[in-house]
Tab-separated table of C-alpha atoms in Angstrom:
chain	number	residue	atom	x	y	z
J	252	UNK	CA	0.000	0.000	0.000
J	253	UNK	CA	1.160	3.361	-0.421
J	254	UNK	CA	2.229	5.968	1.841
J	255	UNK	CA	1.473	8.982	2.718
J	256	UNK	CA	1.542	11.081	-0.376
J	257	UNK	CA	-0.375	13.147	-2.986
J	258	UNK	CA	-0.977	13.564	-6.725
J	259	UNK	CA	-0.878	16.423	-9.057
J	260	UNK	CA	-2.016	16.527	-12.429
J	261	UNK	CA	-0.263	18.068	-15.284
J	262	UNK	CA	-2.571	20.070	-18.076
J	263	UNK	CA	0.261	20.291	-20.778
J	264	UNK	CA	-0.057	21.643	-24.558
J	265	UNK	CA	2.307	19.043	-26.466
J	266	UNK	CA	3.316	18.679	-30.300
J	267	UNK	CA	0.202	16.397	-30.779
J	268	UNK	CA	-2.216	19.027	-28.534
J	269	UNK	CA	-3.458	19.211	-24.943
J	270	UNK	CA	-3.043	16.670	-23.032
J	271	UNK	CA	-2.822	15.732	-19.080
J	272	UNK	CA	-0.718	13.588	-16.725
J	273	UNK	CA	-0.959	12.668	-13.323
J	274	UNK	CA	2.309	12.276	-10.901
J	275	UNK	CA	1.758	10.860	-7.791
J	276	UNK	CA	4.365	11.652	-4.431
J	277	UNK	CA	5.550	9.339	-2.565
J	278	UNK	CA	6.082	11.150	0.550
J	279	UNK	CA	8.847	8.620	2.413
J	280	UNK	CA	10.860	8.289	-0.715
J	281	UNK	CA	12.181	11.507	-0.580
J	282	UNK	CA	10.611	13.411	2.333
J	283	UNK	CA	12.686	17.028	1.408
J	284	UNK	CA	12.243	16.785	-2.310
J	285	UNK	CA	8.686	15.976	-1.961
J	286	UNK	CA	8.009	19.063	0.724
J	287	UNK	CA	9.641	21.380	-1.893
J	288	UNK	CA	7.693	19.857	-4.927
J	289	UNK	CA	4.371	20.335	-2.994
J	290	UNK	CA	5.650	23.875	-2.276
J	291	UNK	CA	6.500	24.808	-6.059
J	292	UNK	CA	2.819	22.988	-7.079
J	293	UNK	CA	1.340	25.099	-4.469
J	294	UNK	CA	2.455	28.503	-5.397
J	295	UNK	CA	1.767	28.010	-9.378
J	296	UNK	CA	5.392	28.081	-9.524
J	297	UNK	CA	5.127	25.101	-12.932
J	298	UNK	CA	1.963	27.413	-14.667
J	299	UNK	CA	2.915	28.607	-18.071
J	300	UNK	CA	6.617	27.078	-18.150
J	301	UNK	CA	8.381	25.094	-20.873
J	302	UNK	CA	9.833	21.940	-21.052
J	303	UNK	CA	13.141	22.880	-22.428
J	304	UNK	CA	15.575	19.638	-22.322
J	305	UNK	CA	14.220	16.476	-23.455
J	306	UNK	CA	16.084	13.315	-24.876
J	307	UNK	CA	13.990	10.700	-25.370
J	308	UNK	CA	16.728	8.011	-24.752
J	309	UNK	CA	17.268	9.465	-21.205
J	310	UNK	CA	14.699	11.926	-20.085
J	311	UNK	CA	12.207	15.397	-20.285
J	312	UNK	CA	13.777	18.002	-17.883
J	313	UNK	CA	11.691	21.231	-16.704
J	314	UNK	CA	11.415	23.570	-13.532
J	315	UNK	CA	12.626	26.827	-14.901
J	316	UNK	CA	10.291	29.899	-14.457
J	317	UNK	CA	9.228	31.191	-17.365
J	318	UNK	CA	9.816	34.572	-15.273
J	319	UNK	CA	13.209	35.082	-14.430
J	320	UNK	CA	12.424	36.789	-10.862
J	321	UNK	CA	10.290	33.737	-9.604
J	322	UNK	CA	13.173	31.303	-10.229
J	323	UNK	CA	15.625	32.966	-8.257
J	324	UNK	CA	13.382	33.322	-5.227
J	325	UNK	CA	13.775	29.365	-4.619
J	326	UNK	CA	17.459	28.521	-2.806
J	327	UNK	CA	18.554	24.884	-2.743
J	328	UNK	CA	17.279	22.158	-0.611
J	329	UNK	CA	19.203	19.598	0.843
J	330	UNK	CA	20.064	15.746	-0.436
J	331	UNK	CA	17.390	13.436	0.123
J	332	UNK	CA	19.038	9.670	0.978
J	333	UNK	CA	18.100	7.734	-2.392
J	334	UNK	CA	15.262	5.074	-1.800
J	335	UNK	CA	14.130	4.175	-5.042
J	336	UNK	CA	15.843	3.826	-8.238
J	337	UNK	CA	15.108	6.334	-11.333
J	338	UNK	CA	12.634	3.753	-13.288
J	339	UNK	CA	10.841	4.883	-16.468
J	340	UNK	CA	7.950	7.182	-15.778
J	341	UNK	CA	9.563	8.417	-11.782
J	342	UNK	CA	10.217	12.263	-11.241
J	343	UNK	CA	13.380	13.704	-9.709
J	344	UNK	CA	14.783	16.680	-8.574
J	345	UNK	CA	17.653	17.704	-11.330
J	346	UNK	CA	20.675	18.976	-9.179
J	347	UNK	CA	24.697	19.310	-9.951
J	348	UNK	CA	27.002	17.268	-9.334
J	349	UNK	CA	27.584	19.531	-5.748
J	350	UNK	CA	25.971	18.264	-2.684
J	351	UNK	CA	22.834	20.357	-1.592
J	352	UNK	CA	22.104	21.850	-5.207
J	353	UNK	CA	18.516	20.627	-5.643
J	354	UNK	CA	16.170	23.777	-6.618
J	355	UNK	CA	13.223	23.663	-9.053
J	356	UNK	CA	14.255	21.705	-11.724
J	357	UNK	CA	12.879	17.937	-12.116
J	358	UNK	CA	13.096	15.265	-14.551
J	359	UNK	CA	10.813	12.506	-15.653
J	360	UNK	CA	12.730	9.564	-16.500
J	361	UNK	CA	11.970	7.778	-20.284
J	362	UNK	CA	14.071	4.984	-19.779
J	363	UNK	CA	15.277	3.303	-17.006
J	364	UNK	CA	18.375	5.522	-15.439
J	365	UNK	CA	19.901	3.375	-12.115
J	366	UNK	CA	23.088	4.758	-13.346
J	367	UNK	CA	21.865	7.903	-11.487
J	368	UNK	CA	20.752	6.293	-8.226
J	369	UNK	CA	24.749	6.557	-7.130
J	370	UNK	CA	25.086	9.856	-8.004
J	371	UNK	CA	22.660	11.457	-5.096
J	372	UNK	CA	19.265	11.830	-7.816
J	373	UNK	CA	16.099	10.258	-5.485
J	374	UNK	CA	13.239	9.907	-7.481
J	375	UNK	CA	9.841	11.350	-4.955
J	376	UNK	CA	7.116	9.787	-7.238
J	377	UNK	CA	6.232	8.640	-10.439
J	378	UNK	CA	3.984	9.240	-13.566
J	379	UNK	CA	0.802	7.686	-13.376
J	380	UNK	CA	-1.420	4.997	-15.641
J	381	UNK	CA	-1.475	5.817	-19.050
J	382	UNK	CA	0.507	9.446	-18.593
J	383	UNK	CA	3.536	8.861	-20.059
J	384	UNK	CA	1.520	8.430	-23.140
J	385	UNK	CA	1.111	12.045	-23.240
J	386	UNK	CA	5.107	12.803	-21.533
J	387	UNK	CA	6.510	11.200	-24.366
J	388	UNK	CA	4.368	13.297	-26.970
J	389	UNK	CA	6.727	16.531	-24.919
J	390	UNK	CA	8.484	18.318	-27.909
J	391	UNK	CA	11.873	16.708	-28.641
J	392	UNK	CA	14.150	20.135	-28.531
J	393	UNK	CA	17.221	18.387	-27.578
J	394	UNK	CA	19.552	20.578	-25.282
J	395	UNK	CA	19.329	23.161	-27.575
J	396	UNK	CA	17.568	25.733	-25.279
J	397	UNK	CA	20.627	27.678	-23.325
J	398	UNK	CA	19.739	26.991	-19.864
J	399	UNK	CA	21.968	30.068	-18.421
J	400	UNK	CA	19.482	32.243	-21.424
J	401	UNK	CA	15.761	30.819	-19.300
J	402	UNK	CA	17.650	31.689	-16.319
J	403	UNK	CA	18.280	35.474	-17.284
J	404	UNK	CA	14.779	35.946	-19.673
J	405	UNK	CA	12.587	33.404	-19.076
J	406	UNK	CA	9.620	32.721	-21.755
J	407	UNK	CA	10.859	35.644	-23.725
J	408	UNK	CA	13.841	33.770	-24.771
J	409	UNK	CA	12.313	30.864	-25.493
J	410	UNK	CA	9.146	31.705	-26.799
J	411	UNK	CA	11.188	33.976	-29.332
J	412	UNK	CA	13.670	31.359	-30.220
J	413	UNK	CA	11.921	27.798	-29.630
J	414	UNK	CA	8.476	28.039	-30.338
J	415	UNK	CA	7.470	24.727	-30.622
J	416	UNK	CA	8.167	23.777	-26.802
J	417	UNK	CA	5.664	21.776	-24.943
J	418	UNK	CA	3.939	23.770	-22.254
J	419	UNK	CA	3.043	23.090	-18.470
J	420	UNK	CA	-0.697	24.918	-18.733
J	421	UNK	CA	-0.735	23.836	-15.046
J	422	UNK	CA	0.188	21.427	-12.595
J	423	UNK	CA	-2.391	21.630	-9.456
J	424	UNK	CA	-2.481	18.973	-6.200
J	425	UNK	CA	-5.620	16.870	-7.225
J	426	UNK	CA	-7.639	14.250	-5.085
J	427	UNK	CA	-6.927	10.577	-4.430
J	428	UNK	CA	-8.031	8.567	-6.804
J	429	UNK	CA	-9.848	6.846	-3.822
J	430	UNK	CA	-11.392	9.960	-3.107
J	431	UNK	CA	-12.471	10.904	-6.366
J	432	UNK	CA	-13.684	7.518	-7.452
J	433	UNK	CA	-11.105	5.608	-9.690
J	434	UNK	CA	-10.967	6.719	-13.392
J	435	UNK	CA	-11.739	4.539	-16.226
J	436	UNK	CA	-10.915	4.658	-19.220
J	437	UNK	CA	-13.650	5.156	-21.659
């Protein structure tokens, strides 16, 4: 049975249209990560952003504001102990390769990436049912957006000079499914 947790659901604008996911937290995976995740959900801090690194043999990275003030307001967290292993479809906090460097940046893993377990990146919860359906339709940009360029200008810079990146509408905390009654699909 799970743990304590919660889910939020993604309303994203992809190369094949809109579209939805649902992520679900495992709370005791990775306790710090998750409290910050919940935090970023919670303030609207994922409405309107871009998914601007995505290789589809590895994974779809996102988390920078498309406003550059609002990114800089978050400081880093510290290392969550990894508990689970980055499997396809779980989401984890991107970081550098120095200790205590996790912000707002997260990755959804494609494939399965253990090789990262060892190198401090604890997944906090995973992609739900059918959604990675709809992660895998995210734009395939590459690495070509300049990450230091969001940083400075936000959407400006990339709306201007990568148009066709998939969109995070908005990403709100949503009911257990228990709650709500379990979806079916139709």
């Amino acid at each position: 049975a799970a743990g304590p947790g919660f889910r939020v659901r993604f309303d994203v604008e992809t190369a094949s249209g809109p579209g939805s996911f649902t992520v679900r937290v495992e709370e005791n995976w990775a306790p710090i990560g998750a409290k910050r995740f919940r935090e970023l959900v919670d303030s609207s801090y994922f409405d309107n952003t871009r998914f601007f690194r995505v290789i589809p043999s590895f994974m779809v990275q996102f988390g920078l504001s498309g406003d550059p003030k609002v990114s800089a307001q978050w400081d880093p967290i510290q290392d969550d102990p990894v508990t689970q292993s980055n499997k396809p479809g779980y989401i984890t906090f991107a970081k550098t390769g120095a200790p205590n460097s996790r912000t707002t940046q997260l990755f959804i893993n494609y494939v399965d990436n253990a090789r990262l377990d060892g190198m401090g990146f604890a997944p906090f919860g995973e992609v739900e049912g059918e959604g990675m359906k709809v992660v895998k339709q995210i734009f395939n940009c590459g690495e070509k957006p300049n990450q230091g360029m969001i940083k400075s200008q936000g959407n400006a810079y990339l709306d201007k000079d990568f148009p066709q990146l998939s969109k995070i509408l908005s990403a709100k905390v949503v009911p257990d499914a228990a709650d709500a009654g379990e979806e079916k699909d139709l």
